[in-house]
């Protein structure tokens, strides 16, 4: 039933033109993607286990189009297995290329951040996930044997992108910048400054000598 539903979704997306790869290729990408980022934790001994994932543009294909490219990231995952729960620590390091917020030129940006997740094994994970307010706590079934980490990697790589996609102040106007756009912005700022005089004071000067 689940496979039939997936086939239906892929077929609909293909028909409306959201995908440009062959349908079977997309299915294979999705299945391989899932297996690569699954951790069979049942057979793991208690303690810390280390995993490392290389993340490039291919990783993001199942998630759709992104507003960045040329991703070259390393995700180091420390999984600390304990009785009834696991502690996960994600270390993100690498780089991407994205459009500059100031001039629109492609800009290399550094990725670096750390994220922690606690995974608890319970009887009713769906209910508890809906009620849980802490985004760093996630519930899975006691009968679960594999942990899928692809969604967390996707989320954490995106959260590692700087909020302001601009070069450093001392680099503005350098070889990475679109000088034509910067010049237009400069003129717009000058005009905005000229127009910023409070209109309530306009025309008052002619009355200053009146007694």
Coordinates of N, CA and C in Angstrom, one line a residue:
X1 N 0.8 -1.2 0.0 CA 0.0 0.0 0.0 C 0.9 1.3 0.0
X2 N 1.9 1.3 0.9 CA 2.8 2.4 0.9 C 3.6 2.6 -0.4
X3 N 4.0 1.6 -1.0 CA 4.8 1.7 -2.2 C 3.9 2.2 -3.3
X4 N 2.6 1.7 -3.3 CA 1.7 2.2 -4.4 C 1.4 3.7 -4.2
X5 N 1.3 4.2 -2.9 CA 1.1 5.6 -2.7 C 2.3 6.4 -3.1
X6 N 3.5 5.9 -2.9 CA 4.8 6.6 -3.3 C 4.8 6.7 -4.8
X7 N 4.4 5.6 -5.5 CA 4.4 5.6 -7.0 C 3.4 6.6 -7.5
X8 N 2.3 6.8 -6.8 CA 1.3 7.7 -7.3 C 1.8 9.1 -7.1
X9 N 2.4 9.4 -6.0 CA 3.0 10.8 -5.8 C 4.0 11.1 -6.8
X10 N 5.0 10.2 -7.0 CA 6.0 10.5 -8.0 C 5.4 10.7 -9.4
X11 N 4.4 9.9 -9.8 CA 3.7 10.0 -11.1 C 3.1 11.4 -11.2
X12 N 2.4 11.9 -10.2 CA 1.8 13.2 -10.2 C 2.8 14.3 -10.4
X13 N 3.8 14.2 -9.6 CA 4.9 15.2 -9.7 C 5.5 15.2 -11.1
X14 N 5.7 14.1 -11.6 CA 6.3 14.0 -13.0 C 5.4 14.6 -14.0
X15 N 4.1 14.3 -13.9 CA 3.1 14.8 -14.9 C 3.0 16.3 -14.9
X16 N 3.2 17.0 -13.7 CA 3.0 18.4 -13.6 C 4.4 19.1 -13.8
X17 N 5.4 18.3 -14.1 CA 6.7 18.9 -14.5 C 7.6 19.4 -13.3
X18 N 7.3 18.9 -12.1 CA 8.2 19.3 -11.0 C 9.5 18.6 -11.0
X19 N 9.6 17.5 -11.7 CA 10.8 16.7 -11.7 C 11.3 16.7 -13.2
X20 N 12.6 16.7 -13.3 CA 13.2 16.7 -14.6 C 14.1 15.5 -14.8
X21 N 14.2 14.6 -13.9 CA 14.9 13.4 -14.0 C 13.9 12.3 -14.3
X22 N 14.4 11.2 -14.9 CA 13.5 10.0 -15.1 C 12.9 9.5 -13.8
X23 N 11.7 9.1 -13.9 CA 10.9 8.7 -12.7 C 11.7 7.6 -11.9
X24 N 12.1 6.6 -12.6 CA 12.8 5.5 -12.0 C 14.1 5.9 -11.3
X25 N 14.8 6.9 -11.9 CA 16.0 7.4 -11.3 C 15.7 8.1 -10.0
X26 N 14.6 8.9 -10.0 CA 14.2 9.6 -8.8 C 13.9 8.6 -7.6
X27 N 13.2 7.5 -8.0 CA 12.8 6.5 -7.0 C 14.1 5.9 -6.4
X28 N 15.1 5.6 -7.3 CA 16.3 5.0 -6.8 C 17.1 6.0 -5.9
X29 N 17.1 7.2 -6.3 CA 17.7 8.2 -5.5 C 17.1 8.3 -4.1
X30 N 15.8 8.3 -4.0 CA 15.1 8.4 -2.8 C 15.4 7.1 -1.9
X31 N 15.4 5.9 -2.5 CA 15.6 4.7 -1.7 C 17.1 4.7 -1.2
X32 N 18.0 5.0 -2.1 CA 19.4 5.0 -1.7 C 19.7 6.0 -0.7
X33 N 19.0 7.2 -0.8 CA 19.2 8.3 0.1 C 18.8 7.8 1.5
X34 N 17.7 7.1 1.6 CA 17.2 6.6 2.9 C 18.1 5.6 3.5
X35 N 18.6 4.7 2.8 CA 19.5 3.7 3.3 C 20.8 4.2 3.8
X36 N 21.3 5.2 3.1 CA 22.6 5.8 3.4 C 22.6 6.5 4.7
X37 N 21.4 7.0 5.1 CA 21.3 7.8 6.3 C 20.5 7.1 7.4
X38 N 20.4 5.8 7.3 CA 19.8 5.0 8.4 C 20.8 4.4 9.3
X39 N 20.6 4.5 10.6 CA 21.5 3.8 11.6 C 20.7 2.7 12.2
X40 N 21.3 1.5 12.1 CA 20.7 0.3 12.8 C 21.2 0.3 14.2
X41 N 20.5 1.0 15.1 CA 21.0 1.2 16.5 C 20.7 0.0 17.4
X42 N 19.8 -0.9 17.0 CA 19.5 -2.0 17.9 C 20.7 -2.9 18.2
X43 N 21.6 -3.1 17.3 CA 22.8 -3.9 17.5 C 23.9 -3.2 18.1
X44 N 23.8 -1.9 18.4 CA 24.9 -1.1 18.9 C 25.0 -1.3 20.4
X45 N 26.3 -1.4 20.9 CA 26.5 -1.5 22.3 C 26.3 -0.1 23.0
X46 N 26.0 -0.1 24.3 CA 25.8 1.2 24.9 C 27.2 2.0 24.8
X47 N 27.0 3.3 24.7 CA 28.2 4.1 24.6 C 28.2 5.0 23.3
X48 N 29.3 5.7 23.0 CA 29.4 6.6 21.9 C 29.8 5.9 20.6
X49 N 29.1 6.2 19.6 CA 29.4 5.7 18.2 C 29.5 6.9 17.3
X50 N 30.5 6.9 16.4 CA 30.8 8.1 15.6 C 30.4 7.8 14.1
X51 N 29.7 8.7 13.5 CA 29.4 8.6 12.0 C 29.7 9.9 11.3
X52 N 30.1 9.7 10.1 CA 30.5 10.9 9.3 C 29.9 10.8 7.9
X53 N 29.2 11.9 7.6 CA 28.5 12.0 6.3 C 29.1 13.2 5.4
X54 N 29.3 12.9 4.2 CA 29.7 13.9 3.2 C 28.4 14.4 2.5
X55 N 28.2 15.7 2.6 CA 26.9 16.2 2.0 C 27.3 17.2 0.8
X56 N 26.7 16.9 -0.3 CA 26.9 17.7 -1.5 C 25.5 18.0 -2.1
X57 N 25.5 18.6 -3.3 CA 24.2 19.0 -3.9 C 23.3 17.8 -4.1
X58 N 23.9 16.6 -4.4 CA 23.0 15.4 -4.6 C 22.2 15.0 -3.4
X59 N 22.7 15.3 -2.2 CA 21.9 15.0 -1.0 C 20.6 15.7 -1.0
X60 N 20.5 16.9 -1.6 CA 19.3 17.7 -1.5 C 18.2 17.4 -2.5
X61 N 18.5 16.5 -3.5 CA 17.6 16.2 -4.6 C 16.2 15.8 -4.0
X62 N 16.2 14.8 -3.0 CA 14.8 14.4 -2.6 C 14.1 15.6 -1.8
X63 N 14.8 16.6 -1.4 CA 14.2 17.7 -0.7 C 13.7 18.8 -1.6
X64 N 14.0 18.8 -2.9 CA 13.6 19.8 -3.8 C 14.6 20.9 -4.0
X65 N 14.3 21.9 -4.7 CA 15.3 22.9 -5.1 C 15.6 23.8 -3.9
X66 N 16.9 24.1 -3.8 CA 17.4 24.9 -2.7 C 17.9 26.3 -3.2
X67 N 18.0 27.2 -2.3 CA 18.5 28.6 -2.7 C 20.0 28.7 -2.6
X68 N 20.7 27.6 -2.6 CA 22.2 27.6 -2.6 C 22.7 26.5 -3.5
X69 N 24.0 26.4 -3.8 CA 24.5 25.4 -4.6 C 26.0 25.1 -4.2
X70 N 26.6 24.1 -4.8 CA 28.0 23.8 -4.6 C 28.2 23.5 -3.1
X71 N 27.3 22.8 -2.5 CA 27.5 22.4 -1.1 C 28.6 21.4 -0.9
X72 N 29.5 21.7 0.0 CA 30.6 20.8 0.3 C 30.7 20.8 1.8
X73 N 29.9 19.9 2.4 CA 29.9 19.9 3.9 C 30.2 18.5 4.5
X74 N 30.7 18.5 5.7 CA 30.9 17.3 6.4 C 30.1 17.3 7.7
X75 N 29.3 16.3 7.9 CA 28.5 16.2 9.1 C 29.0 15.1 10.0
X76 N 29.5 15.4 11.2 CA 30.0 14.4 12.1 C 28.9 14.2 13.2
X77 N 28.5 12.9 13.3 CA 27.5 12.6 14.2 C 28.0 11.7 15.3
X78 N 27.8 12.2 16.6 CA 28.2 11.4 17.8 C 26.9 10.9 18.4
X79 N 26.7 9.6 18.3 CA 25.5 8.9 18.9 C 25.9 8.2 20.2
X80 N 25.3 8.7 21.3 CA 25.6 8.1 22.6 C 24.4 7.3 23.0
X81 N 24.5 6.0 22.9 CA 23.4 5.1 23.2 C 23.3 4.8 24.7
X82 N 22.2 5.0 25.3 CA 21.9 4.8 26.7 C 20.7 3.9 26.8
X83 N 20.3 3.6 28.0 CA 19.2 2.8 28.3 C 17.9 3.5 28.1
X84 N 17.1 3.2 27.0 CA 15.9 3.9 26.8 C 15.9 5.2 26.0
X85 N 17.1 5.7 25.7 CA 17.2 6.9 24.9 C 18.6 7.0 24.3
X86 N 18.8 7.9 23.3 CA 20.0 8.2 22.7 C 20.3 9.7 22.6
X87 N 21.5 10.1 22.8 CA 21.9 11.5 22.6 C 22.7 11.6 21.3
X88 N 22.2 12.5 20.5 CA 22.8 12.8 19.2 C 23.4 14.2 19.1
X89 N 24.7 14.2 18.7 CA 25.3 15.5 18.5 C 25.8 15.6 17.1
X90 N 25.3 16.7 16.4 CA 25.7 16.9 15.0 C 26.6 18.1 14.9
X91 N 27.8 17.8 14.3 CA 28.8 18.9 14.0 C 28.8 19.2 12.5
X92 N 28.4 20.4 12.1 CA 28.4 20.8 10.7 C 29.6 21.6 10.4
X93 N 30.2 21.3 9.3 CA 31.4 22.1 8.8 C 31.4 22.0 7.3
X94 N 31.8 23.1 6.7 CA 31.8 23.1 5.2 C 31.5 24.4 4.6
X95 N 31.0 24.4 3.4 CA 30.8 25.7 2.6 C 29.7 25.4 1.6
X96 N 29.1 26.6 1.2 CA 28.1 26.6 0.1 C 28.3 27.8 -0.7
X97 N 27.6 28.0 -1.8 CA 27.6 29.2 -2.6 C 26.1 29.7 -2.7
X98 N 25.9 30.9 -2.4 CA 24.5 31.5 -2.4 C 24.6 32.9 -2.9
X99 N 23.4 33.4 -3.3 CA 23.3 34.8 -3.8 C 23.5 35.8 -2.6
X100 N 24.3 36.8 -2.9 CA 24.5 37.8 -1.9 C 23.3 38.6 -1.7
X101 N 22.9 38.9 -0.4 CA 21.7 39.7 -0.1 C 21.9 41.1 -0.5
X102 N 23.1 41.6 -0.7 CA 23.3 43.0 -1.1 C 23.4 43.2 -2.6
X103 N 24.2 42.4 -3.3 CA 24.4 42.7 -4.7 C 23.9 41.6 -5.6
X104 N 23.6 40.4 -5.1 CA 23.1 39.3 -5.9 C 24.1 38.4 -6.5
X105 N 25.4 38.8 -6.4 CA 26.4 37.9 -6.9 C 26.6 36.6 -6.1
X106 N 27.0 35.6 -6.7 CA 27.3 34.3 -6.0 C 28.4 34.5 -5.0
X107 N 28.2 34.1 -3.8 CA 29.1 34.3 -2.7 C 29.4 33.0 -1.9
X108 N 30.7 32.7 -1.7 CA 31.0 31.6 -0.9 C 30.7 31.8 0.6
X109 N 30.0 30.9 1.2 CA 29.7 31.1 2.6 C 30.1 29.9 3.5
X110 N 30.6 30.1 4.7 CA 31.1 29.1 5.5 C 30.0 28.5 6.4
X111 N 30.0 27.2 6.5 CA 29.0 26.5 7.4 C 29.7 26.0 8.6
X112 N 29.2 26.3 9.8 CA 29.7 25.8 11.0 C 28.7 25.9 12.1
X113 N 28.4 24.8 12.8 CA 27.4 24.9 13.9 C 27.3 23.5 14.6
X114 N 26.7 23.5 15.7 CA 26.5 22.2 16.5 C 25.1 22.1 16.9
X115 N 24.5 20.9 16.8 CA 23.1 20.7 17.2 C 23.0 19.4 18.0
X116 N 22.1 19.4 19.0 CA 21.9 18.2 19.8 C 20.4 17.8 19.8
X117 N 20.3 16.5 19.7 CA 18.9 15.9 19.7 C 18.9 14.7 20.7
X118 N 17.9 14.6 21.5 CA 17.6 13.5 22.4 C 16.5 12.6 21.8
X119 N 16.8 11.4 21.5 CA 15.8 10.5 21.0 C 15.4 9.5 22.1
X120 N 14.1 9.5 22.4 CA 13.6 8.6 23.5 C 12.7 7.5 22.9
X121 N 12.8 6.3 23.4 CA 12.1 5.2 22.9 C 10.9 5.0 23.9
X122 N 9.7 5.1 23.3 CA 8.4 5.0 24.1 C 7.4 4.2 23.4
X123 N 6.2 4.1 24.0 CA 5.1 3.2 23.5 C 4.3 4.0 22.5
X124 N 4.1 5.3 22.7 CA 3.2 6.1 21.8 C 4.0 7.3 21.3
X125 N 4.9 7.1 20.4 CA 5.8 8.2 19.9 C 5.0 9.3 19.2
X126 N 4.0 8.9 18.3 CA 3.3 9.9 17.6 C 2.6 10.9 18.5
X127 N 2.0 10.4 19.5 CA 1.3 11.3 20.5 C 2.2 12.2 21.2
X128 N 3.3 11.6 21.6 CA 4.3 12.4 22.4 C 5.0 13.5 21.5
X129 N 5.3 13.1 20.3 CA 5.9 14.1 19.4 C 5.0 15.3 19.1
X130 N 3.7 15.0 19.1 CA 2.7 16.1 18.9 C 2.7 17.0 20.1
X131 N 2.8 16.4 21.3 CA 2.7 17.2 22.6 C 4.0 17.9 23.0
X132 N 5.1 17.3 22.5 CA 6.4 17.8 22.9 C 6.7 19.2 22.4
X133 N 7.1 20.1 23.3 CA 7.4 21.5 22.9 C 8.8 21.8 22.7
X134 N 9.7 20.9 23.2 CA 11.1 21.0 23.0 C 11.5 20.5 21.6
X135 N 12.0 21.3 20.7 CA 12.4 20.8 19.4 C 13.6 19.9 19.4
X136 N 14.3 19.8 20.5 CA 15.5 19.0 20.6 C 15.2 17.6 21.2
X137 N 13.9 17.3 21.3 CA 13.5 16.0 21.9 C 12.6 15.3 20.8
X138 N 12.9 14.1 20.5 CA 12.2 13.3 19.5 C 11.9 11.9 20.1
X139 N 10.7 11.4 19.7 CA 10.3 10.1 20.2 C 10.2 9.1 19.1
X140 N 10.6 7.9 19.4 CA 10.4 6.8 18.4 C 9.9 5.6 19.2
X141 N 9.3 4.6 18.4 CA 8.7 3.4 19.1 C 9.8 2.5 19.7
X142 N 9.4 1.8 20.8 CA 10.3 0.9 21.4 C 10.6 -0.3 20.4
X143 N 9.7 -0.5 19.5 CA 9.9 -1.6 18.5 C 10.8 -1.2 17.3
X144 N 11.1 0.1 17.3 CA 11.9 0.6 16.1 C 13.4 0.1 16.2
X145 N 13.9 -0.2 15.0 CA 15.3 -0.8 15.0 C 16.3 0.1 14.2
X146 N 15.7 1.1 13.4 CA 16.6 2.0 12.6 C 16.2 3.4 12.9
X147 N 17.2 4.3 12.8 CA 17.1 5.7 13.1 C 17.4 6.4 11.8
X148 N 16.5 7.2 11.2 CA 16.7 7.9 10.0 C 17.2 9.4 10.3
X149 N 18.4 9.7 9.9 CA 18.9 11.0 10.3 C 19.0 12.0 9.1
X150 N 18.5 11.7 7.9 CA 18.6 12.5 6.8 C 17.9 13.9 7.0
X151 N 16.7 13.8 7.6 CA 15.9 15.0 7.8 C 16.6 16.0 8.7
X152 N 17.3 15.4 9.7 CA 18.0 16.3 10.7 C 19.2 16.9 10.0
X153 N 19.9 16.1 9.2 CA 21.1 16.7 8.5 C 20.6 17.8 7.6
X154 N 19.6 17.6 6.8 CA 19.0 18.6 6.0 C 18.7 19.9 6.7
X155 N 18.0 19.7 7.9 CA 17.6 20.9 8.7 C 18.8 21.6 9.2
X156 N 19.8 20.9 9.8 CA 20.9 21.5 10.4 C 21.9 22.1 9.5
X157 N 22.0 21.6 8.3 CA 22.8 22.3 7.3 C 22.2 23.6 6.9
X158 N 20.9 23.6 6.7 CA 20.2 24.9 6.4 C 20.3 25.9 7.6
X159 N 20.2 25.4 8.8 CA 20.3 26.3 9.9 C 21.8 26.8 10.1
X160 N 22.7 26.1 9.5 CA 24.1 26.5 9.7 C 24.5 27.7 8.7
X161 N 23.6 27.9 7.7 CA 23.9 29.0 6.7 C 23.7 30.3 7.4
X162 N 24.6 31.3 7.3 CA 24.5 32.6 7.9 C 23.2 33.3 7.5
X163 N 22.6 33.9 8.5 CA 21.3 34.6 8.3 C 21.5 35.7 7.3
X164 N 22.6 36.5 7.4 CA 22.9 37.5 6.4 C 23.9 37.0 5.4
X165 N 23.5 36.9 4.2 CA 24.4 36.3 3.2 C 25.1 37.5 2.5
X166 N 26.1 38.0 3.1 CA 26.9 39.2 2.6 C 28.3 39.0 2.9
X167 N 29.2 39.6 2.2 CA 30.6 39.5 2.5 C 30.9 40.5 3.6
X168 N 32.1 40.4 4.2 CA 32.5 41.2 5.3 C 32.6 42.7 4.9
X169 N 32.3 43.6 5.8 CA 32.3 45.1 5.4 C 33.6 45.5 4.7
X170 N 34.7 45.0 5.1 CA 36.0 45.4 4.4 C 36.1 44.8 3.0
X171 N 35.3 43.8 2.7 CA 35.3 43.2 1.4 C 34.3 43.8 0.4
X172 N 33.5 44.7 0.9 CA 32.5 45.3 0.0 C 33.1 46.1 -1.1
X173 N 32.7 45.9 -2.3 CA 33.3 46.5 -3.5 C 34.5 45.8 -4.1
X174 N 34.8 44.6 -3.5 CA 35.9 43.8 -4.0 C 35.5 43.0 -5.2
X175 N 36.4 42.0 -5.6 CA 36.2 41.2 -6.8 C 34.9 40.3 -6.7
X176 N 34.4 40.0 -5.5 CA 33.2 39.2 -5.4 C 31.9 39.9 -5.6
X177 N 32.0 41.3 -5.7 CA 30.8 42.1 -5.7 C 30.4 42.5 -7.1
X178 N 29.1 42.8 -7.2 CA 28.5 43.3 -8.4 C 28.5 44.8 -8.3
X179 N 29.5 45.5 -8.9 CA 29.8 46.9 -8.6 C 28.6 47.8 -9.2
X180 N 28.0 47.3 -10.3 CA 26.9 48.1 -10.9 C 25.7 48.1 -9.9
X181 N 25.4 47.0 -9.3 CA 24.3 47.0 -8.3 C 24.7 47.8 -7.1
X182 N 25.9 47.7 -6.6 CA 26.3 48.5 -5.4 C 26.2 50.0 -5.7
X183 N 26.6 50.4 -6.9 CA 26.5 51.8 -7.3 C 25.0 52.3 -7.3
X184 N 24.1 51.5 -7.8 CA 22.7 51.8 -7.7 C 22.2 51.9 -6.3
X185 N 22.6 51.0 -5.5 CA 22.2 51.0 -4.1 C 22.7 52.3 -3.4
X186 N 24.0 52.7 -3.7 CA 24.6 53.9 -3.1 C 23.7 55.1 -3.5
X187 N 23.3 55.2 -4.7 CA 22.6 56.4 -5.2 C 21.2 56.4 -4.5
X188 N 20.6 55.2 -4.4 CA 19.3 55.1 -3.7 C 19.4 55.5 -2.2
X189 N 20.5 55.2 -1.6 CA 20.7 55.5 -0.2 C 20.8 57.1 -0.1
X190 N 21.6 57.7 -1.0 CA 21.7 59.1 -1.0 C 20.4 59.8 -1.2
X191 N 19.6 59.3 -2.1 CA 18.3 59.9 -2.4 C 17.4 59.8 -1.1
X192 N 17.5 58.6 -0.5 CA 16.7 58.4 0.7 C 17.1 59.3 1.8
X193 N 18.4 59.6 1.9 CA 18.9 60.5 3.0 C 18.4 61.9 2.7
X194 N 18.4 62.3 1.4 CA 17.9 63.7 1.1 C 16.4 63.8 1.4
X195 N 15.7 62.8 1.2 CA 14.2 62.8 1.4 C 13.8 62.6 2.9
X196 N 14.8 62.4 3.7 CA 14.5 62.0 5.1 C 14.3 63.2 6.0
X197 N 14.4 64.5 5.5 CA 14.2 65.7 6.3 C 12.7 65.7 6.6
X198 N 12.4 65.9 7.9 CA 11.0 65.9 8.3 C 10.2 67.0 7.6
X199 N 9.1 66.7 7.0 CA 8.3 67.6 6.2 C 7.7 68.7 7.1
X200 N 7.6 68.4 8.4 CA 6.9 69.4 9.3 C 7.7 70.7 9.4
X201 N 9.1 70.6 9.1 CA 10.0 71.8 9.3 C 10.1 72.5 8.0
X202 N 9.7 71.9 6.9 CA 9.8 72.6 5.6 C 9.0 73.9 5.5
X203 N 9.6 75.0 5.1 CA 8.9 76.3 5.0 C 8.9 77.1 6.3
X204 N 9.4 76.5 7.4 CA 9.4 77.2 8.7 C 10.5 78.3 8.7
X205 N 11.6 78.1 8.0 CA 12.7 79.0 8.0 C 12.3 80.4 7.6
X206 N 11.3 80.6 6.7 CA 10.9 81.9 6.3 C 10.2 82.7 7.3
X207 N 9.8 82.1 8.4 CA 9.1 82.8 9.5 C 10.0 83.1 10.7
X208 N 11.4 82.7 10.6 CA 12.2 82.8 11.8 C 12.5 84.2 12.2
X209 N 12.5 85.1 11.2 CA 12.8 86.5 11.5 C 11.6 87.3 11.9
X210 N 10.4 86.8 11.8 CA 9.2 87.5 12.2 C 9.0 87.6 13.7
X211 N 8.6 88.7 14.1 CA 8.4 88.9 15.6 C 6.9 89.3 15.8

